Backbone as CSV, one residue per row, in Angstrom:
resi,resn,N_x,N_y,N_z,CA_x,CA_y,CA_z,C_x,C_y,C_z
1,MET,14.008,-10.818,-10.566,14.078,-11.426,-9.014,12.953,-12.005,-8.473
2,GLU,13.175,-12.944,-7.601,12.334,-13.472,-6.797,12.195,-13.079,-5.731
3,SER,10.913,-13.027,-4.762,10.806,-12.456,-3.847,10.116,-13.738,-3.018
4,VAL,10.787,-13.457,-1.601,10.703,-14.962,-0.502,9.081,-14.174,0.008
5,GLY,8.184,-14.927,-0.035,6.805,-14.867,0.620,5.720,-14.627,-0.411
6,ARG,4.578,-14.359,0.233,3.300,-14.512,-1.036,3.485,-13.376,-1.634
7,LEU,2.976,-13.525,-2.943,2.086,-11.984,-3.677,1.308,-11.343,-3.011
8,TYR,1.422,-10.160,-2.676,-0.171,-9.662,-2.489,-0.617,-8.519,-3.800
9,GLY,-1.891,-8.097,-3.499,-2.090,-6.827,-4.890,-2.995,-7.786,-5.791
10,PHE,-3.206,-7.070,-7.312,-3.884,-7.553,-7.958,-3.198,-9.072,-8.629
11,TYR,-4.024,-10.260,-8.992,-3.179,-11.322,-9.305,-3.635,-11.573,-10.739
12,ASP,-4.715,-10.755,-11.366,-5.224,-10.839,-12.744,-5.219,-9.644,-13.728
13,PRO,-3.842,-9.214,-14.574,-3.867,-8.047,-15.047,-4.931,-7.676,-16.337
14,ASP,-5.387,-8.926,-16.550,-6.551,-8.990,-17.587,-7.789,-8.559,-17.401
15,GLU,-8.037,-8.762,-16.148,-9.358,-8.064,-15.157,-9.331,-6.604,-14.717
16,MET,-7.774,-6.441,-14.420,-7.711,-4.968,-14.639,-7.686,-3.794,-15.959
17,ARG,-7.292,-4.584,-17.057,-7.557,-3.966,-18.314,-9.077,-4.047,-18.596
18,VAL,-9.910,-4.624,-18.407,-11.488,-4.750,-18.457,-12.084,-3.737,-18.035
19,ILE,-11.525,-3.686,-16.268,-12.011,-2.657,-15.576,-11.746,-0.765,-16.115
20,PHE,-10.398,-0.776,-16.355,-10.077,0.490,-17.225,-10.470,0.610,-18.310
21,LYS,-10.943,-0.267,-19.388,-11.372,-0.390,-20.838,-12.754,0.325,-20.352
22,ASN,-13.660,-0.275,-19.490,-15.125,0.044,-18.941,-15.288,1.023,-18.688
23,ARG,-14.004,1.652,-17.967,-14.474,2.997,-17.200,-14.610,4.127,-17.945
24,SER,-15.526,5.302,-17.401,-16.119,5.908,-18.419,-14.629,7.545,-17.993
25,LYS,-14.998,7.532,-19.533,-13.553,8.528,-19.867,-14.219,10.030,-20.135
26,LYS,-15.561,10.079,-19.236,-16.113,11.385,-19.079,-15.191,12.585,-18.356
27,MET,-15.020,13.531,-19.029,-14.274,14.519,-18.069,-15.337,15.212,-17.094
28,PHE,-14.566,15.436,-15.883,-15.400,15.980,-14.677,-14.462,16.455,-13.760
29,ASN,-14.876,17.328,-12.820,-13.895,17.733,-11.840,-14.034,17.080,-10.784
30,LYS,-12.635,16.350,-10.853,-12.373,15.248,-9.332,-11.749,15.707,-8.505
31,VAL,-11.852,17.158,-8.156,-11.619,17.659,-6.774,-11.989,17.015,-5.632
32,THR,-11.687,16.785,-4.788,-12.469,16.035,-3.667,-11.452,16.463,-2.473
33,THR,-12.263,16.139,-1.196,-11.326,16.101,-0.184,-10.792,14.532,0.308
34,LEU,-9.473,14.419,1.330,-9.273,13.370,1.708,-10.484,12.660,1.934
35,GLU,-11.412,12.725,3.150,-11.949,12.437,4.143,-12.926,11.619,3.063
36,LYS,-13.633,12.329,2.088,-14.534,11.862,0.790,-13.677,10.556,0.125
37,CYS,-12.609,11.164,-0.112,-11.938,10.098,-1.373,-11.725,8.507,-0.373
38,ILE,-11.588,8.685,0.619,-10.905,7.468,1.207,-12.488,6.507,1.366
39,SER,-13.383,7.454,2.213,-14.719,6.808,2.653,-15.473,6.515,1.394
40,GLU,-15.436,7.104,0.458,-16.057,6.776,-0.897,-15.579,5.409,-1.555
41,TYR,-14.235,5.977,-2.193,-13.595,4.716,-2.910,-12.806,4.238,-2.598
42,LEU,-11.986,3.586,-1.557,-11.209,2.752,-0.817,-12.277,1.467,-0.209
43,LYS,-12.225,0.132,-0.512,-12.933,-0.646,-0.377,-12.561,-1.756,0.237
44,ASP,-13.203,-2.861,0.769,-12.566,-3.856,1.186,-11.648,-4.593,0.127
45,GLY,-10.663,-5.193,0.499,-9.726,-5.702,-0.105,-8.643,-5.112,-1.082
46,ASP,-8.887,-3.739,-1.567,-8.354,-2.864,-2.157,-7.018,-2.898,-1.792
47,TYR,-5.858,-2.366,-2.844,-4.435,-2.507,-2.658,-3.982,-1.146,-2.717
48,ILE,-3.253,-0.828,-1.808,-2.569,0.832,-1.608,-1.068,0.923,-1.602
49,ALA,-0.795,1.472,-2.601,0.894,1.764,-2.698,1.217,3.152,-2.759
50,ALA,2.562,3.493,-1.691,2.599,4.730,-1.603,4.186,4.921,-1.739
51,GLY,4.579,5.336,-2.711,5.817,5.811,-2.903,6.651,6.660,-2.386
52,ASN,7.344,6.233,-1.686,7.822,6.877,-0.359,9.702,6.671,-0.189
53,SER,10.252,7.220,-0.566,11.566,6.913,-0.385,12.066,7.956,0.893
54,ALA,11.265,9.144,0.783,11.727,10.087,1.946,10.412,10.123,2.696
55,ILE,10.355,11.146,3.806,9.175,11.346,4.240,8.410,12.698,3.579
56,GLU,9.152,13.205,2.624,8.697,14.170,1.789,7.716,13.701,0.587
57,ARG,7.971,12.376,0.575,7.223,12.185,-0.593,6.278,11.238,-0.190
58,THR,5.800,10.692,1.150,5.082,9.752,1.693,3.731,10.737,1.767
59,PRO,2.711,9.921,1.568,1.401,10.295,1.691,0.882,10.187,3.130
60,VAL,1.506,11.301,4.156,1.348,11.383,5.726,-0.103,11.561,5.690
61,ALA,-0.457,12.435,4.862,-2.235,13.111,5.388,-3.218,11.772,4.732
62,ALA,-2.923,11.048,4.108,-4.095,10.441,3.491,-4.195,8.860,4.552
63,LEU,-2.462,8.553,4.789,-2.566,7.873,6.083,-3.093,8.136,6.731
64,MET,-3.094,9.214,7.528,-3.601,9.389,8.962,-5.271,9.582,8.626
65,GLU,-5.744,10.171,7.311,-6.921,10.237,7.282,-7.714,8.517,7.431
66,LEU,-6.912,7.582,6.910,-7.358,6.491,6.967,-7.340,5.672,8.288
67,ILE,-6.337,5.952,8.915,-6.554,5.544,10.412,-7.223,5.841,11.231
68,ARG,-7.822,7.636,10.613,-9.195,8.315,11.663,-10.210,6.699,11.210
69,GLN,-10.592,7.012,10.054,-11.535,5.953,8.996,-11.974,4.945,9.464
70,THR,-10.589,4.214,9.826,-10.201,2.886,10.375,-10.769,2.530,11.759
71,LYS,-10.606,3.668,12.345,-11.030,3.694,14.133,-12.803,3.690,13.785
72,LYS,-13.162,4.458,12.922,-14.375,4.276,13.096,-15.576,3.534,12.104
73,ASN,-15.002,2.886,11.093,-15.558,1.928,10.525,-14.144,0.946,9.535
74,PRO,-13.989,0.134,10.336,-12.467,-0.894,10.111,-13.271,-1.354,8.843
75,ARG,-11.895,-1.590,7.616,-12.214,-2.425,6.239,-11.509,-3.413,6.506
76,LYS,-11.632,-4.545,5.705,-11.414,-6.117,5.953,-10.156,-6.015,4.753
77,ASN,-9.469,-6.719,4.774,-8.113,-7.361,4.227,-7.921,-5.999,2.995
78,LEU,-7.528,-4.743,3.350,-6.818,-4.163,2.920,-5.013,-4.778,2.734
79,LYS,-4.865,-4.317,1.510,-3.425,-4.313,1.585,-2.541,-3.439,1.014
80,TYR,-1.011,-3.456,1.351,0.003,-2.010,1.515,0.842,-2.321,0.792
81,GLY,1.370,-1.538,-0.500,2.859,-1.352,-1.022,3.252,-0.476,-0.693
82,ALA,4.291,-0.461,0.313,5.134,0.491,0.743,6.810,0.629,-0.249
83,VAL,6.805,1.586,-1.117,7.901,1.433,-1.968,8.948,2.502,-1.233
84,GLY,9.684,2.052,-0.490,11.195,2.832,-0.042,10.828,2.945,1.394
85,GLY,11.558,4.108,1.633,11.634,4.108,3.669,10.712,5.044,4.704
86,SER,10.755,6.007,4.861,10.161,6.399,5.970,9.101,5.788,6.857
87,PRO,9.364,5.272,7.639,8.504,4.264,8.444,7.685,4.911,9.249
88,LEU,7.520,5.906,10.057,6.423,6.508,10.448,5.131,6.386,10.408
89,PRO,5.172,6.716,9.100,3.241,6.583,8.900,2.974,5.321,8.193
90,SER,3.743,4.580,7.941,3.681,2.717,7.513,3.536,2.320,8.631
91,VAL,4.019,2.251,9.989,4.291,1.891,11.035,2.956,2.022,12.350
92,LEU,2.395,3.744,12.057,1.043,4.078,12.691,0.177,3.184,11.990
93,ALA,0.380,3.332,10.747,-0.930,2.474,9.962,-0.998,1.076,10.669
94,PHE,-0.213,0.540,10.473,0.312,-1.068,10.792,-0.429,-1.144,12.444
95,MET,0.306,-0.274,13.314,-0.572,-0.457,14.748,-2.054,0.021,14.882
96,ALA,-2.700,0.200,13.764,-4.122,1.039,14.123,-4.730,-0.153,13.355
97,GLY,-4.193,-0.851,12.907,-4.876,-2.207,12.063,-5.327,-1.921,10.705
98,CYS,-5.016,-0.710,10.381,-5.633,-0.722,8.676,-5.014,-1.770,7.754
99,PHE,-3.627,-2.194,7.793,-3.438,-3.189,6.807,-3.061,-4.684,7.583
100,GLU,-3.437,-5.507,6.956,-3.070,-6.920,7.228,-1.787,-7.623,6.671
101,GLU,-1.488,-7.210,5.186,-0.764,-7.477,4.488,-0.157,-6.598,3.679
102,CYS,1.554,-6.479,3.387,2.287,-5.664,3.348,3.082,-5.909,2.309
103,ASP,3.509,-5.511,0.917,4.609,-5.572,0.099,5.489,-4.606,0.628
104,ILE,7.034,-4.854,0.925,7.551,-3.704,1.243,8.698,-3.765,0.693
105,SER,9.329,-2.477,0.384,11.041,-2.616,0.004,11.513,-1.901,1.194
106,TYR,12.960,-1.692,0.943,13.854,-0.851,1.741,13.506,-1.184,3.173
107,GLY,12.923,-2.283,3.748,12.712,-2.516,5.209,11.794,-1.452,5.834
108,MET,12.267,-0.843,6.775,11.593,0.211,7.512,12.642,1.507,7.518
109,ALA,13.892,1.498,6.742,14.601,2.801,6.433,15.371,3.227,7.699
110,LEU,15.224,2.393,8.731,16.221,2.499,9.944,17.364,1.978,9.923
111,GLU,18.151,1.946,9.107,19.453,1.177,9.001,20.383,1.739,10.283
112,ALA,20.347,2.699,10.404,21.183,3.876,11.638,20.274,3.125,13.175
113,LEU,19.222,3.615,13.126,18.569,2.770,14.304,18.109,1.586,14.817
114,GLY,17.833,0.920,13.197,17.267,-0.370,13.541,15.749,-0.200,13.148
115,VAL,15.087,-1.503,13.016,13.733,-1.310,12.871,12.797,-1.579,14.333
116,SER,11.999,-0.391,13.945,11.329,0.130,15.364,10.474,-1.150,16.262
117,LYS,10.688,-0.744,17.583,9.665,-2.084,18.399,8.456,-2.587,17.901
118,MET,7.466,-1.111,17.377,5.992,-1.110,17.175,6.044,-1.994,15.836
119,ALA,7.217,-1.366,14.829,7.031,-2.071,13.311,7.681,-3.812,13.725
120,ARG,8.335,-3.836,14.458,9.069,-5.400,14.852,7.881,-6.415,15.239
121,ARG,7.161,-5.505,16.095,5.750,-6.288,17.196,5.042,-6.839,16.052
122,CYS,4.706,-5.926,15.120,3.560,-6.076,13.889,3.816,-7.142,12.839
123,PHE,5.425,-7.080,12.987,5.845,-8.462,11.831,5.781,-9.847,12.751
124,GLU,6.770,-9.376,13.613,6.898,-11.063,14.669,5.820,-11.431,14.767
125,THR,4.422,-10.925,15.382,3.429,-11.549,15.742,2.563,-12.010,14.899
126,GLY,3.068,-11.402,13.873,1.840,-11.585,12.352,0.946,-10.785,12.040
127,LYS,0.569,-9.771,13.153,-0.553,-8.825,12.786,-0.643,-8.600,11.314
128,VAL,0.992,-8.275,11.024,0.808,-7.759,9.427,1.829,-8.793,8.803
129,LYS,1.531,-9.504,7.551,1.903,-10.299,6.956,2.922,-9.559,6.106
130,VAL,4.112,-9.775,5.611,5.117,-8.826,4.974,5.586,-9.848,3.868
131,THR,6.009,-9.536,2.626,6.463,-9.760,1.508,7.703,-8.905,1.009
132,GLU,8.837,-8.859,1.222,9.876,-7.787,1.179,10.221,-7.987,-0.141
133,TRP,10.327,-6.581,-0.801,11.162,-6.884,-2.439,12.246,-5.212,-2.378
134,SER,13.286,-5.831,-3.544,13.977,-4.711,-3.510,13.430,-3.405,-3.973
135,ASN,14.112,-2.503,-3.851,13.397,-0.986,-3.880,12.422,-0.953,-5.591
136,GLY,13.978,-1.772,-6.324,13.386,-1.481,-7.894,12.560,-2.858,-8.345
137,THR,12.460,-3.531,-7.555,11.128,-4.628,-8.075,9.927,-4.526,-7.946
138,LEU,9.564,-3.590,-6.605,8.562,-3.341,-6.236,8.146,-1.806,-6.917
139,ALA,8.996,-0.915,-7.097,8.429,0.132,-8.320,8.316,-0.465,-9.656
140,TRP,9.009,-1.163,-10.125,8.823,-1.860,-11.246,7.381,-2.614,-11.873
141,ARG,7.068,-3.209,-10.479,5.634,-3.939,-10.208,4.761,-2.955,-10.483
142,ALA,4.783,-1.781,-9.766,3.667,-0.714,-10.073,3.603,-0.067,-11.238
143,LYS,5.038,-0.121,-11.971,4.919,0.888,-13.231,4.091,-0.439,-14.324
144,ALA,4.527,-1.804,-14.024,3.490,-2.648,-15.286,2.305,-2.927,-14.940
145,ALA,1.895,-2.573,-13.671,0.687,-2.273,-13.224,-0.344,-1.067,-13.976
146,ALA,0.435,-0.380,-13.808,-0.509,1.150,-14.662,0.011,0.915,-16.425
147,MET,0.979,0.061,-16.475,0.949,-0.152,-17.834,-0.197,-1.212,-18.620
148,GLY,-0.951,-1.557,-17.928,-1.400,-2.987,-18.076,-0.694,-4.123,-18.371
149,LEU,0.395,-4.582,-17.377,1.156,-5.467,-17.856,1.461,-6.443,-16.618
150,SER,1.377,-8.056,-16.933,1.411,-9.137,-15.987,2.582,-8.602,-15.083
151,PHE,2.661,-8.638,-13.470,3.530,-8.292,-12.823,3.489,-9.578,-12.072
152,THR,2.824,-10.948,-12.261,3.039,-11.510,-10.928,3.489,-13.041,-11.555
153,SER,4.364,-12.946,-13.004,4.705,-14.037,-13.035,6.104,-13.914,-13.945
């Protein structure tokens, strides 16, 4: 399936394979807090993907922590891949200026009510640049990335 719009995220799967190959395989306790995780591991230009076809699968706490930290220390050029529905956390992150670019599927999942005014404003003014995908295509892209396969061509 061909998407309309610019492709966001990783552009070179070979680069990711090298990163995965060279990363330490040492076993250690990885338990941490959301605050520490977002402040230490999230870098400018990173691509964040959230698989959320309903509110109960949305990483709301992580997005809210990102919003809190963005107010204190804005990051540059973060990209967001939103698979599926539940628009509220995504819209709040857009309005807070957390993301400049977004791959999205299933619109904003408000077919009964329509797209919220806040989301529409973000998209129409260009505050957030959007490329829309089908649910399957965006999910398969994420699976291909996890398998180290190219998903850009």
